[in-house]
Amino acid sequence: MPDILSPDSVGLVTPQTHQFTTSLSLECGRSLPNYQIVYETYGKLNERCSNAVLICHALSGDHHAAGYYTMHDKKSGWWDTCIGPGKPIDTNRFFVVSLNNLGGCRGSTGPNTINLDTGQPYGPDFPIVTVRDWVRCQARLGDVLGITQWAAVIGGSLGGMQALQWAIDYPKHVRHALVIAGAPKLSAQNIAFNEVARQAIMNDPEFYAGHYYQHNAIPRQGLMLARMLGHITYLSDESMRQKFGRELREGKVKFGFDVEFQVESYLRYQGRTFVDRFDANTYLLMTKALDYFDPASEHDNNLAAALAGVQAKFLVVSFTSDWRFPPERSREIVKALLTNKKQVTYAEVKAQDGHDAFLMPIPHYTQVFQAYMQKIEIPGEK
Amino acid sequence: MPDILSPDSVGLVTPQTHQFTTSLSLECGRSLPNYQIVYETYGKLNERCSNAVLICHALSGDHHAAGYYTMHDKKSGWWDTCIGPGKPIDTNRFFVVSLNNLGGCRGSTGPNTINLDTGQPYGPDFPIVTVRDWVRCQARLGDVLGITQWAAVIGGSLGGMQALQWAIDYPKHVRHALVIAGAPKLSAQNIAFNEVARQAIMNDPEFYAGHYYQHNAIPRQGLMLARMLGHITYLSDESMRQKFGRELREGKVKFGFDVEFQVESYLRYQGRTFVDRFDANTYLLMTKALDYFDPASEHDNNLAAALAGVQAKFLVVSFTSDWRFPPERSREIVKALLTNKKQVTYAEVKAQDGHDAFLMPIPHYTQVFQAYMQKIEIPGEK
């Protein structure tokens, strides 16, 4: 049976688009007079609009979180392991909303869409967007859908940062925040990796200062390098060892600069395919949103103070081999919540898959996730 | 008092060059009919030639390990913290030899030197060299200097791999091997980082398939990216946090793609200055030598079997925050030596400086290093 017909799949899905015509003020000081957001929904919104769950995507994610677009799709949405009937985010109970963030490249207004003022793609003129901007934009989408309070806002990695920001900025509008493989801010090392990725893209001669669309060009090599590098940080040393070891692609050393080790072949492939589905200007924007995220900075670097007003209950999950956002970073969030006597469940999942673990069907993780979601009360639920 | 006049400095030094005219067969199957090696020496070779110590350099190192070239030099040799009168590698006792490896770019024959057969720089036609090739080449330099047995062969990182290879290939010619911040082979993650660095260089449009010298070009952006990336792996998350934290260069966020965080500024500077002193083709060769190093591979991946014949005594040192070659990797070497009942001293130094710790004056490290070196017996020493 193809996965699409499996009883725990949301099956065929269709993205929808909403045009916003009220100007959105951004943290950078600029504003967008109009913009569109593409999103998908799974499950059914109940009468009291009390069962809505918002999915926030990470750096290279989009609105296609679950299901399939056609019967022939080989790949499902990016979080299909966790969204569907009977899965942790159970579409039998919850109405799930998943959007492509502003500045994205998969249908929402971003650098690769036309700026109505100029008739040209925004390119590098697209304003820098922050996690807080995204959250505000997501709140507006909620308004459109008639959702004033989310049963849960959920995200992994950069998505987890959005869930955290939701609880801070809209305390009454989030009942549960699920922060998975997240961090309260990037470390210097995290920023450093982002900076190398940006330099790779911006120094690519096909980048044309971000105006590559007009040159029918793509900063292919730069974006490929950025993705290869990102990929190393998503996996763990251990998972790479298990996956590739020092396996040679053709059985013996060739004393040359072509691909020799399996891991090289894998990385080059990952880099190449990424270029076909992702926009370099969006990549730049996403890394900046990551760098800037630091809710404690407005409170003398006191995270507990930043979280003093949250009303949501929290599930925080980290993975032992995640060296991008290691468990210590999640524990900072947990500690700050506990300082405020907030209700928080924390799970440190033993996993060898590094940062990417949040996308994987790891039994302990699935169990914790599912148990937490099952206990979420839905007002009006029979 | 300038450092150069300090009593524990080797003071002014002058590099020397030796022309080799006997062909050197390389592991890749090719050979070099003639080549030159540049080297420095510190201290005095005793009558019995029994006090010689060989220093092996790492990826971006060279022969200038200690002292100064002029009274005005601001920077000393790269391992000046450890080499000098009264320092761990005590030039009052030892005659220290430090060379630029074959394939290097600081005076020894390498891609940026003229191929006498063609009258052009070797460029990408320079053969791929391995750790074993370097060791053979170093043995020949020993012959030239009248050294048939080294009191010690010492190196950090890739240099430590050379020390290990010495003990394997020339068991009777090394009394002590000091392997500092080393590993018995690269992990898949290590290879992956090298591969990203290589792709950055080779995809730079100024690379011209390695023939950039003839185009009066330098693959500047690629080499800069490689170095920036390398640098992240040499530091620890913790040392970057202490060094830079999330400090902003101009005090506030600018919502743009210029340098904002101190760590970005630092990395760009490191990348830029590296380009002025290092050759991209050499960088490629060095990463390949790292990737290929794997003495156990000739023994069914049994490291103990690879080390069965060594006669040298070992000092193995690792640093707790080194995530490039973490302590576990050093312990693999120690374990394989102990399986063979070889004499080995192991120190796991608590340090926050990551892989770079091997270059730093960390008291516990200096102490262990010094104590070990002091106990090395020098036949004929009064």
Tab-separated table of C-alpha atoms in Angstrom, chain A residues 27-28 128 130 185-189 191-193 195-196 198-200 202-203 205 221 224-225 228-229 232 235-237 240-241 244-246 253-258 260-261 263-264 267-268 284-285 288 291-294 323, chain B residues 27-28 128 130 185-189 191-193 195-196 198-200 202-203 205 221 224-225 228-229 232 235-237 240-241 244-246 253-258 260-261 263-264 267-268 284-285 288 291-294 323:
chain	number	residue	atom	x	y	z
A	27	GLU	CA	10.959	45.085	13.346
A	28	CYS	CA	13.544	46.463	10.948
A	128	ILE	CA	14.895	41.563	6.846
A	130	THR	CA	12.533	38.412	12.356
A	185	LYS	CA	19.319	32.311	21.090
A	186	LEU	CA	22.199	31.320	18.828
A	187	SER	CA	25.682	30.822	20.203
A	188	ALA	CA	28.705	32.503	18.640
A	189	GLN	CA	29.479	29.193	16.934
A	191	ILE	CA	26.294	32.570	14.136
A	192	ALA	CA	29.716	31.711	12.756
A	193	PHE	CA	28.351	28.807	10.699
A	195	GLU	CA	28.111	33.688	8.454
A	196	VAL	CA	30.185	31.208	6.443
A	198	ARG	CA	26.116	33.754	3.872
A	199	GLN	CA	29.593	34.552	2.626
A	200	ALA	CA	29.465	31.502	0.362
A	202	MET	CA	27.026	36.467	-1.342
A	203	ASN	CA	30.491	35.930	-2.828
A	205	PRO	CA	29.690	35.621	-8.837
A	221	GLN	CA	27.786	27.030	-5.901
A	224	MET	CA	25.210	24.419	-2.479
A	225	LEU	CA	28.094	25.117	-0.109
A	228	MET	CA	26.442	21.163	2.553
A	229	LEU	CA	27.718	23.007	5.583
A	232	ILE	CA	26.959	18.702	8.564
A	235	LEU	CA	23.762	15.446	11.635
A	236	SER	CA	25.887	14.198	14.501
A	237	ASP	CA	29.432	12.917	14.295
A	240	MET	CA	27.606	10.325	10.056
A	241	ARG	CA	29.893	7.545	11.242
A	244	PHE	CA	28.961	6.628	5.950
A	245	GLY	CA	31.925	5.697	8.118
A	246	ARG	CA	34.960	6.054	5.890
A	253	VAL	CA	41.554	5.532	-2.858
A	254	LYS	CA	42.091	7.342	-6.168
A	255	PHE	CA	44.513	10.103	-5.157
A	256	GLY	CA	42.468	12.832	-6.779
A	257	PHE	CA	39.901	15.493	-6.054
A	258	ASP	CA	36.804	13.737	-7.378
A	260	GLU	CA	36.091	9.389	-3.026
A	261	PHE	CA	34.297	8.924	0.264
A	263	VAL	CA	30.052	11.171	2.714
A	264	GLU	CA	31.383	13.499	-0.004
A	267	LEU	CA	26.884	16.025	0.700
A	268	ARG	CA	27.350	17.063	-2.913
A	284	LEU	CA	20.126	34.613	3.731
A	285	LEU	CA	16.991	35.986	5.395
A	288	LYS	CA	19.533	36.421	9.834
A	291	ASP	CA	21.032	35.222	14.389
A	292	TYR	CA	18.765	37.974	15.680
A	293	PHE	CA	16.481	35.798	17.785
A	294	ASP	CA	17.238	36.608	21.411
A	323	TRP	CA	25.322	19.708	18.742
B	27	GLU	CA	52.137	6.534	-2.399
B	28	CYS	CA	49.989	7.747	-5.268
B	128	ILE	CA	48.858	14.054	-3.996
B	130	THR	CA	50.268	11.460	2.091
B	185	LYS	CA	41.987	8.675	11.228
B	186	LEU	CA	39.368	11.246	10.276
B	187	SER	CA	35.715	10.679	11.039
B	188	ALA	CA	33.037	11.096	8.367
B	189	GLN	CA	32.283	14.509	9.876
B	191	ILE	CA	36.015	14.470	5.964
B	192	ALA	CA	32.741	16.301	5.358
B	193	PHE	CA	34.175	19.607	6.610
B	195	GLU	CA	35.024	18.403	1.443
B	196	VAL	CA	33.078	21.646	1.938
B	198	ARG	CA	37.608	21.867	-1.067
B	199	GLN	CA	34.381	22.590	-2.907
B	200	ALA	CA	34.615	26.227	-1.825
B	202	MET	CA	37.567	24.414	-6.453
B	203	ASN	CA	34.301	26.132	-7.367
B	205	PRO	CA	35.846	31.027	-10.592
B	221	GLN	CA	36.802	33.792	-1.805
B	224	MET	CA	38.731	32.497	2.642
B	225	LEU	CA	35.602	30.382	3.132
B	228	MET	CA	36.637	30.568	8.069
B	229	LEU	CA	35.098	27.129	8.246
B	232	ILE	CA	35.176	27.338	13.531
B	235	LEU	CA	37.718	26.668	18.350
B	236	SER	CA	35.160	25.293	20.775
B	237	ASP	CA	31.596	26.465	21.202
B	240	MET	CA	33.797	31.287	20.960
B	241	ARG	CA	31.202	32.163	23.571
B	244	PHE	CA	32.766	36.861	21.264
B	245	GLY	CA	29.487	35.894	22.896
B	246	ARG	CA	26.805	37.664	20.895
B	253	VAL	CA	21.405	45.346	15.242
B	254	LYS	CA	21.438	46.902	11.760
B	255	PHE	CA	19.078	44.584	9.870
B	256	GLY	CA	21.492	44.084	7.004
B	257	PHE	CA	24.110	41.706	5.663
B	258	ASP	CA	27.226	43.618	6.662
B	260	GLU	CA	27.083	42.773	12.800
B	261	PHE	CA	28.388	40.332	15.367
B	263	VAL	CA	32.407	36.745	15.599
B	264	GLU	CA	31.590	37.580	11.963
B	267	LEU	CA	36.108	35.183	10.967
B	268	ARG	CA	36.209	37.463	7.946
B	284	LEU	CA	43.610	21.063	-1.039
B	285	LEU	CA	46.591	18.709	-0.735
B	288	LYS	CA	43.520	15.108	1.243
B	291	ASP	CA	41.362	12.316	4.710
B	292	TYR	CA	43.630	9.486	3.591
B	293	PHE	CA	45.474	8.990	6.871
B	294	ASP	CA	44.307	5.685	8.294
B	323	TRP	CA	35.528	18.557	19.008
